[in-house]
Coordinates of C-alpha atoms and ligand atoms in Angstrom, one line a residue:
M76 CA -27.6 -27.9 -56.1
T77 CA -25.1 -25.2 -55.6
A78 CA -23.1 -25.2 -52.4
P79 CA -23.8 -22.3 -50.0
A80 CA -21.3 -19.5 -50.2
P81 CA -18.7 -19.9 -47.5
L82 CA -19.2 -17.8 -44.4
P83 CA -16.8 -14.8 -44.1
P84 CA -14.1 -15.5 -41.5
A85 CA -15.2 -14.5 -38.0
P86 CA -13.5 -11.3 -37.1
A87 CA -10.5 -12.2 -34.9
R88 CA -8.0 -9.3 -35.2
V89 CA -7.4 -7.0 -32.3
L90 CA -5.7 -3.6 -32.5
V91 CA -3.9 -2.9 -29.2
L92 CA -3.2 0.7 -28.4
N93 CA -0.9 2.0 -25.7
S94 CA -1.4 5.8 -25.7
G95 CA 1.1 8.0 -23.9
S96 CA 1.0 11.8 -23.5
S97 CA 3.0 12.3 -26.7
S98 CA 3.2 8.8 -28.1
L99 CA 1.0 6.1 -29.5
K100 CA 2.3 2.5 -29.5
Y101 CA 0.3 -0.1 -31.4
Q102 CA 0.1 -3.7 -32.5
L103 CA -2.3 -5.5 -34.7
L104 CA -2.7 -9.2 -33.6
D105 CA -4.7 -12.3 -34.1
P106 CA -4.8 -13.6 -30.6
R107 CA -6.5 -16.8 -31.5
A108 CA -3.6 -17.8 -33.6
G109 CA -1.2 -16.0 -31.3
V110 CA 0.1 -14.1 -34.3
R111 CA 1.3 -10.5 -34.7
L112 CA 0.4 -8.8 -38.0
A113 CA 2.0 -5.4 -37.6
Q114 CA 3.4 -3.1 -35.0
G115 CA 4.6 0.5 -34.6
L116 CA 5.1 3.6 -32.7
V117 CA 4.2 7.3 -33.2
E118 CA 6.5 9.5 -31.1
R119 CA 6.7 13.3 -30.4
I120 CA 3.0 13.9 -31.2
G121 CA 2.4 17.6 -31.2
E122 CA 5.9 18.5 -32.2
R123 CA 7.2 19.4 -35.7
S124 CA 9.5 16.4 -35.8
S125 CA 6.9 13.7 -35.0
R126 CA 8.0 10.2 -36.1
L127 CA 6.0 7.2 -37.2
K128 CA 7.7 3.8 -37.4
H129 CA 5.5 1.0 -38.8
T130 CA 6.6 -2.6 -39.2
P131 CA 4.4 -5.2 -40.9
E132 CA 5.3 -8.7 -39.5
G133 CA 8.1 -10.2 -41.6
G134 CA 8.3 -7.0 -43.7
E135 CA 10.5 -3.9 -43.9
S136 CA 9.9 -1.0 -41.5
R137 CA 8.6 2.3 -42.8
E138 CA 9.4 5.6 -41.2
H139 CA 7.9 9.0 -41.6
I140 CA 9.1 12.2 -39.9
G141 CA 7.0 15.3 -40.0
P142 CA 4.4 17.1 -37.9
I143 CA 1.6 15.0 -36.4
P144 CA -0.4 17.5 -34.3
D145 CA -2.5 15.3 -32.1
H146 CA -3.5 11.7 -31.3
D147 CA -6.4 11.8 -33.8
A148 CA -3.9 12.6 -36.6
A149 CA -1.5 9.9 -35.2
L150 CA -4.2 7.2 -35.3
K151 CA -5.2 8.2 -38.8
A152 CA -1.6 8.0 -39.9
V153 CA -1.4 4.5 -38.4
A154 CA -4.6 3.5 -40.2
T155 CA -3.1 4.6 -43.5
E156 CA 0.0 2.5 -42.9
L157 CA -2.1 -0.5 -41.9
D158 CA -4.2 0.1 -45.1
R159 CA -1.0 -0.2 -47.2
D160 CA -0.5 -3.7 -45.8
G161 CA -4.1 -4.7 -46.5
L162 CA -4.8 -4.6 -42.7
G163 CA -6.9 -1.5 -42.6
L164 CA -9.0 -0.5 -39.6
D165 CA -12.2 -0.8 -41.7
S166 CA -11.5 -4.5 -42.4
P167 CA -14.4 -6.8 -41.3
E168 CA -11.7 -9.0 -39.7
L169 CA -11.1 -6.4 -37.0
A170 CA -13.0 -7.6 -33.9
A171 CA -12.1 -5.0 -31.4
I172 CA -9.6 -2.4 -30.1
G173 CA -7.9 -3.1 -26.8
H174 CA -6.5 -0.2 -24.8
R175 CA -3.8 -0.4 -22.2
V176 CA -5.1 1.6 -19.3
V177 CA -2.6 2.2 -16.5
H178 CA -4.9 2.8 -13.5
G179 CA -8.2 1.0 -12.9
G180 CA -8.1 1.7 -9.1
M181 CA -10.4 -0.6 -7.2
S182 CA -13.2 -0.1 -9.7
F183 CA -11.9 -2.4 -12.5
T184 CA -10.8 -5.9 -11.6
E185 CA -11.2 -7.3 -15.1
P186 CA -11.0 -6.1 -18.8
T187 CA -14.0 -4.0 -19.5
V188 CA -15.9 -3.0 -22.6
I189 CA -15.8 0.8 -22.7
D190 CA -18.9 2.9 -22.6
D191 CA -19.5 6.4 -21.4
A192 CA -19.7 5.3 -17.7
V193 CA -16.4 3.5 -18.0
L194 CA -14.8 6.5 -19.5
A195 CA -16.1 8.7 -16.7
E196 CA -14.7 6.2 -14.1
I197 CA -11.3 6.2 -15.7
E198 CA -11.4 10.0 -15.6
R199 CA -12.4 9.9 -11.9
L200 CA -9.1 8.0 -11.3
I201 CA -6.9 10.7 -12.8
P202 CA -5.8 12.0 -9.3
V203 CA -4.1 8.7 -8.6
A204 CA -2.6 8.4 -12.1
P205 CA -2.1 12.0 -13.2
L206 CA 0.5 11.2 -15.9
H207 CA -1.0 8.1 -17.4
N208 CA -4.8 8.0 -17.3
P209 CA -5.3 11.3 -19.2
A210 CA -3.1 10.0 -22.1
N211 CA -4.9 6.6 -22.1
L212 CA -8.2 8.4 -22.2
T213 CA -7.1 10.4 -25.2
G214 CA -6.3 7.2 -27.0
I215 CA -9.7 5.7 -26.2
R216 CA -11.6 8.8 -27.4
T217 CA -9.6 9.0 -30.6
A218 CA -10.2 5.3 -31.4
R219 CA -13.9 5.5 -30.5
A220 CA -14.3 8.5 -32.9
L221 CA -12.6 6.6 -35.7
R222 CA -14.5 3.3 -35.3
P223 CA -17.6 4.1 -33.1
D224 CA -19.2 0.8 -34.2
L225 CA -16.4 -1.4 -32.9
P226 CA -16.1 -2.7 -29.3
Q227 CA -13.3 -1.0 -27.4
V228 CA -12.0 -2.7 -24.4
A229 CA -9.9 -1.3 -21.5
V230 CA -7.3 -3.7 -20.0
F231 CA -5.9 -2.3 -16.8
D232 CA -2.3 -2.5 -15.5
T233 CA -3.7 -2.7 -12.0
A234 CA -6.4 -5.4 -12.5
F235 CA -4.3 -8.5 -11.8
H236 CA -3.3 -7.0 -8.4
T237 CA -6.9 -6.4 -7.2
T238 CA -6.8 -9.9 -5.6
M239 CA -4.2 -8.8 -3.1
P240 CA -5.5 -9.2 0.5
E241 CA -6.0 -6.0 2.5
S242 CA -2.9 -7.0 4.6
A243 CA -0.8 -6.5 1.5
A244 CA -2.7 -3.8 -0.2
R245 CA -2.9 -1.4 2.7
Y246 CA -0.2 0.9 4.0
A247 CA -0.1 1.3 7.8
L248 CA -1.5 4.8 7.5
D249 CA -4.3 6.5 9.3
L250 CA -7.3 4.7 7.8
G251 CA -9.4 7.9 7.4
T252 CA -6.7 9.7 5.6
A253 CA -5.9 6.7 3.4
D254 CA -9.6 6.2 2.4
R255 CA -10.2 9.9 1.8
Y256 CA -7.4 10.1 -0.7
R257 CA -7.7 6.5 -2.0
I258 CA -4.2 5.7 -0.8
R259 CA -3.4 2.0 -1.1
R260 CA -1.1 -0.3 -3.0
Y261 CA -2.5 -0.8 -6.4
G262 CA 0.5 -2.4 -8.2
F263 CA 1.3 -2.1 -11.9
H264 CA 2.7 -4.2 -14.8
G265 CA -0.3 -6.5 -14.0
T266 CA -0.8 -7.6 -17.6
S267 CA 2.8 -8.8 -17.7
H268 CA 2.6 -10.5 -14.3
A269 CA -0.6 -12.3 -15.3
Y270 CA 0.8 -13.5 -18.6
V271 CA 4.2 -14.6 -17.2
S272 CA 2.8 -16.4 -14.2
R273 CA 0.5 -18.4 -16.5
A274 CA 3.3 -19.0 -19.1
T275 CA 5.5 -20.2 -16.3
A276 CA 2.9 -22.7 -15.1
A277 CA 2.6 -23.9 -18.8
L278 CA 6.4 -24.3 -19.0
L279 CA 6.2 -26.6 -15.9
G280 CA 3.4 -28.5 -17.6
R281 CA 1.0 -27.6 -14.7
A282 CA -2.3 -25.7 -14.3
P283 CA -1.9 -22.1 -13.0
E284 CA -4.1 -23.0 -10.1
E285 CA -1.5 -25.5 -8.9
V286 CA 1.6 -23.4 -8.8
N287 CA 3.1 -20.5 -6.7
V288 CA 5.3 -18.2 -8.7
I289 CA 7.5 -15.2 -7.9
V290 CA 7.6 -13.1 -11.1
L291 CA 10.4 -10.6 -11.5
H292 CA 9.5 -8.1 -14.3
L293 CA 12.8 -6.3 -14.8
G294 CA 12.6 -3.7 -17.5
N295 CA 13.3 0.0 -17.3
G296 CA 10.5 0.0 -14.8
A297 CA 10.7 -3.0 -12.6
S298 CA 8.3 -4.9 -10.2
A299 CA 8.1 -8.2 -8.4
S300 CA 4.9 -10.1 -7.6
A301 CA 3.9 -13.1 -5.5
V302 CA 1.3 -15.2 -7.4
R303 CA -0.4 -18.0 -5.5
G304 CA -2.4 -20.4 -7.7
G305 CA -2.8 -17.8 -10.5
R306 CA -3.9 -15.0 -8.2
C307 CA -1.6 -12.1 -7.1
V308 CA -1.1 -11.9 -3.4
D309 CA 1.5 -9.2 -3.2
T310 CA 3.4 -6.9 -5.6
S311 CA 6.2 -4.4 -5.2
M312 CA 4.8 -1.3 -6.8
G313 CA 2.3 0.6 -4.7
L314 CA 0.1 3.7 -5.0
T315 CA 2.3 4.6 -8.0
P316 CA 5.1 2.7 -9.9
L317 CA 7.7 4.4 -7.6
E318 CA 7.7 1.8 -4.8
G319 CA 9.7 -1.4 -4.7
L320 CA 12.7 -2.5 -6.7
V321 CA 15.5 -0.3 -7.9
M322 CA 14.6 0.7 -11.5
G323 CA 16.3 2.4 -14.5
T324 CA 15.4 5.9 -13.2
R325 CA 13.2 5.4 -10.1
S326 CA 14.5 4.9 -6.6
G327 CA 12.1 2.2 -5.5
D328 CA 11.7 1.8 -1.7
L329 CA 13.1 4.5 0.5
D330 CA 12.3 5.9 4.0
P331 CA 9.4 8.4 3.4
A332 CA 11.3 10.8 5.7
V333 CA 13.8 11.4 2.9
I334 CA 11.1 13.5 1.3
F335 CA 10.5 15.8 4.4
H336 CA 14.3 16.0 4.7
L337 CA 14.7 17.2 1.1
M338 CA 11.8 19.7 1.6
R339 CA 13.1 21.1 4.9
V340 CA 16.8 20.9 4.5
G341 CA 17.2 20.7 0.7
E342 CA 14.4 23.3 0.2
M343 CA 13.1 21.3 -2.7
S344 CA 9.5 21.5 -3.9
A345 CA 7.2 18.5 -4.3
D346 CA 7.6 18.6 -8.0
E347 CA 11.4 18.7 -7.8
I348 CA 11.4 15.7 -5.5
D349 CA 8.9 13.9 -7.8
T350 CA 11.3 14.4 -10.7
L351 CA 14.3 13.4 -8.6
L352 CA 12.8 10.1 -7.4
N353 CA 11.1 9.2 -10.7
K354 CA 13.5 10.4 -13.3
R355 CA 17.0 11.0 -11.8
S356 CA 17.3 8.1 -9.2
G357 CA 17.6 4.4 -9.5
L358 CA 20.4 3.1 -11.7
I359 CA 20.8 6.4 -13.6
G360 CA 21.1 8.4 -10.4
L361 CA 23.6 6.0 -8.9
C362 CA 26.0 5.6 -11.9
G363 CA 24.7 7.8 -14.8
D364 CA 23.5 4.9 -16.9
N365 CA 20.1 3.1 -16.8
D366 CA 20.9 0.5 -19.5
M367 CA 22.0 -2.8 -17.9
R368 CA 24.2 -3.6 -20.9
E369 CA 26.2 -0.5 -20.4
I370 CA 26.3 -1.0 -16.6
R371 CA 27.6 -4.5 -17.0
R372 CA 30.3 -3.4 -19.5
R373 CA 31.4 -0.8 -16.9
V374 CA 31.4 -3.3 -14.1
D375 CA 33.5 -5.6 -16.1
E376 CA 36.0 -2.8 -16.6
G377 CA 36.2 -2.2 -12.9
D378 CA 34.1 1.0 -12.7
P379 CA 33.2 1.5 -8.9
A380 CA 30.0 3.6 -9.5
A381 CA 28.6 1.0 -11.9
R382 CA 29.6 -1.8 -9.4
L383 CA 27.7 0.0 -6.6
A384 CA 24.7 0.6 -8.7
F385 CA 24.6 -3.1 -9.7
D386 CA 25.1 -4.3 -6.1
I387 CA 22.2 -2.1 -4.8
Y388 CA 20.0 -3.3 -7.6
I389 CA 20.7 -6.9 -6.8
H390 CA 20.5 -6.5 -3.0
R391 CA 16.9 -5.1 -3.4
L392 CA 15.9 -7.8 -5.8
K393 CA 17.1 -10.5 -3.3
K394 CA 15.2 -8.9 -0.5
Y395 CA 12.0 -9.1 -2.5
I396 CA 12.7 -12.7 -3.5
G397 CA 13.1 -13.6 0.2
A398 CA 10.0 -11.6 1.2
Y399 CA 7.8 -13.2 -1.4
Y400 CA 9.1 -16.6 -0.5
A401 CA 7.9 -16.0 3.0
V402 CA 4.6 -14.6 1.8
L403 CA 3.9 -17.6 -0.4
G404 CA 5.3 -20.3 2.0
R405 CA 5.9 -22.6 -0.9
V406 CA 7.5 -21.5 -4.2
D407 CA 7.4 -23.6 -7.3
A408 CA 9.0 -21.2 -9.7
L409 CA 10.9 -17.9 -10.0
A410 CA 10.3 -16.3 -13.4
F411 CA 12.6 -13.6 -14.9
T412 CA 11.0 -11.4 -17.5
A413 CA 11.2 -8.0 -19.5
G414 CA 14.4 -6.4 -21.0
V415 CA 16.8 -7.1 -18.1
G416 CA 15.2 -10.3 -16.8
E417 CA 15.1 -11.9 -20.3
N418 CA 18.6 -10.8 -21.4
A419 CA 20.9 -10.1 -18.5
A420 CA 22.4 -13.4 -17.3
P421 CA 24.6 -11.7 -14.7
V422 CA 21.5 -10.2 -13.1
R423 CA 19.8 -13.6 -12.9
E424 CA 23.0 -15.2 -11.6
A425 CA 23.6 -12.5 -8.9
A426 CA 20.0 -12.3 -7.8
T427 CA 19.8 -16.1 -7.1
A428 CA 23.4 -16.5 -5.7
G429 CA 23.5 -18.0 -2.2
L430 CA 19.8 -19.0 -2.2
E431 CA 20.5 -22.7 -2.4
G432 CA 19.1 -23.0 1.2
L433 CA 15.7 -21.9 -0.3
G434 CA 16.0 -24.5 -3.0
I435 CA 16.8 -21.8 -5.6
A436 CA 19.8 -22.3 -7.9
V437 CA 20.7 -21.4 -11.5
D438 CA 22.7 -23.6 -13.8
A439 CA 25.5 -21.5 -15.2
G440 CA 25.5 -23.2 -18.6
L441 CA 21.7 -22.9 -19.1
N442 CA 21.7 -19.3 -17.8
A443 CA 24.3 -18.3 -20.4
V444 CA 22.3 -19.6 -23.3
R445 CA 20.6 -16.9 -25.4
A446 CA 17.3 -18.1 -26.7
D447 CA 13.9 -16.6 -27.6
G448 CA 11.2 -18.7 -25.9
A449 CA 10.4 -19.5 -22.3
R450 CA 13.0 -21.8 -20.8
L451 CA 14.3 -23.3 -17.5
I452 CA 17.7 -22.2 -16.2
S453 CA 17.7 -24.2 -12.9
P454 CA 19.4 -27.6 -12.5
G455 CA 17.0 -30.5 -12.8
S456 CA 17.4 -31.3 -9.1
A457 CA 16.5 -27.9 -7.8
R458 CA 13.4 -27.6 -5.6
V459 CA 12.3 -24.3 -7.2
A460 CA 12.3 -24.0 -11.0
V461 CA 14.0 -20.8 -12.2
A462 CA 12.7 -19.7 -15.6
V463 CA 13.3 -17.0 -18.2
V464 CA 9.8 -16.2 -19.6
P465 CA 9.5 -13.5 -22.3
T466 CA 6.6 -11.3 -21.6
D467 CA 4.1 -10.2 -24.2
E468 CA 1.8 -7.5 -22.8
E469 CA 0.3 -6.7 -26.2
L470 CA -0.6 -10.3 -26.9
E471 CA -2.1 -10.6 -23.4
I472 CA -4.2 -7.4 -23.9
A473 CA -5.4 -8.8 -27.3
T474 CA -6.2 -12.1 -25.8
Q475 CA -8.2 -10.6 -22.9
T476 CA -9.9 -8.2 -25.3
Y477 CA -10.9 -10.9 -27.8
A478 CA -12.1 -13.3 -25.0
L479 CA -14.4 -10.6 -23.6
V480 CA -15.8 -9.6 -27.0
A481 CA -16.3 -13.3 -28.0
E482 CA -18.1 -14.0 -24.7
R483 CA -20.3 -11.0 -25.2
D484 CA -21.2 -12.1 -28.8
S485 CA -22.0 -15.6 -27.7
E486 CA -24.3 -14.3 -25.0
K487 CA -26.1 -12.2 -27.6
N488 CA -26.7 -15.1 -30.0
Ligands
LIG291 P1 10.4 -0.9 -20.6 O1 9.3 -1.6 -21.3 O2 10.2 -0.8 -19.1 O3 10.9 0.3 -21.3 P2 12.1 -3.2 -21.4 O4 11.4 -4.3 -20.8 O5 12.0 -3.0 -22.8 O6 11.7 -1.8 -20.6 O7 13.6 -3.2 -20.8 C1 14.5 -2.2 -21.2 C2 15.8 -2.5 -20.5 O8 16.2 -3.8 -20.7 C3 16.9 -1.6 -21.0 O9 16.9 -0.4 -20.3 C4 18.1 -2.4 -20.7 O10 18.6 -2.1 -19.4 C5 17.7 -3.8 -20.6 N1 18.2 -4.7 -21.6 C6 17.8 -4.9 -22.9 N2 18.6 -5.8 -23.6 C7 19.5 -6.2 -22.7 C8 20.6 -7.1 -22.7 N3 20.9 -7.7 -23.8 N4 21.4 -7.2 -21.6 C9 21.1 -6.5 -20.5 N5 20.1 -5.7 -20.4 C10 19.3 -5.5 -21.5

């Protein structure tokens, strides 16, 4: 008797797409194994000098410069590169495409399989995310056109924050006006906050439901969140990513009257103020640099503008740590993540200095160690664990996408 032919491997790869207005970032992952197979970026789409950089895992990067007129051409160019590595988009091993979608409003609390109704709802949310959602929609439409047979899943930056109670999610604004214009605090970086809060619980060897974590996502954009038992109860970004911490180029919190003042006294338009607060404020506005490495180098040389920028950045961060401590009541861990949080030991040291009374302390030796994985930097005796937890938004999107598709398939069978 001949043995039955082995079944083909179940499709387990997920292509994660993060589509910007003139860019397309992508990663191909196997979320079950937690493995990345390839990643890349197409920039300056629509210009003559578009650039595609593709890197197969463990291999040499390949770069192409030349016109890529639109997202459709960009995704086809990506598919060609993946093909060259034997990872083509027509492979039966590809299970789904996962899309990062910035704004899911109140409509989307979970990753969602995309159909025409979902597309229409993401479109309806454009007024609250005018920069991001149109670009995300372009990515989705392009991918659907290329692989109409494949499940496409939207994973929303806002979804993790939809568990915030009304007391945290509402501004103290006239209710009618707020509802009419859908003004509330949505929060962003949710995929990262979800991943890091879970990974922090794992680092402590505990279930996410048991621990309260303050997550500090400090990249070029930055946000803090208070996570109680795996559910977000507050976060620092609001209607848009402008609220909260001092960021690379964004002001974060300020008195809203600054805006009327700039309009009335500075005679600036809404668009000019938008650009000022989103692109020319924060660290870059304060000292001309938004890269924390450069700022620290200047601080060490005694540069007063860099010192002031650093001090304002740290002061705001401390205020949020204190606020979220009070919101949570009991804090088990403080987790630093993203470019600054994972790499800038002086930021971690300064943000936690003087917080011993709250049970928060950092061990100077552990803080100085440069390492890749999640790690504790607090002394063993500290009441609150302080951790450095590298974020991986693409892996989280792939994991959520795969879980949803696998669940759907098992329901069908
Ligand atoms: P985003 O995804 O928001 O663009 P990242 O999470 O990649 O940002 O973080 C980028 C920022 O991380 C840089 O602007 C820089 O300030 C900071 N950064 C990266 N590496 C280091 C480092 N070794 N030391 C200090 N800051 C760093």
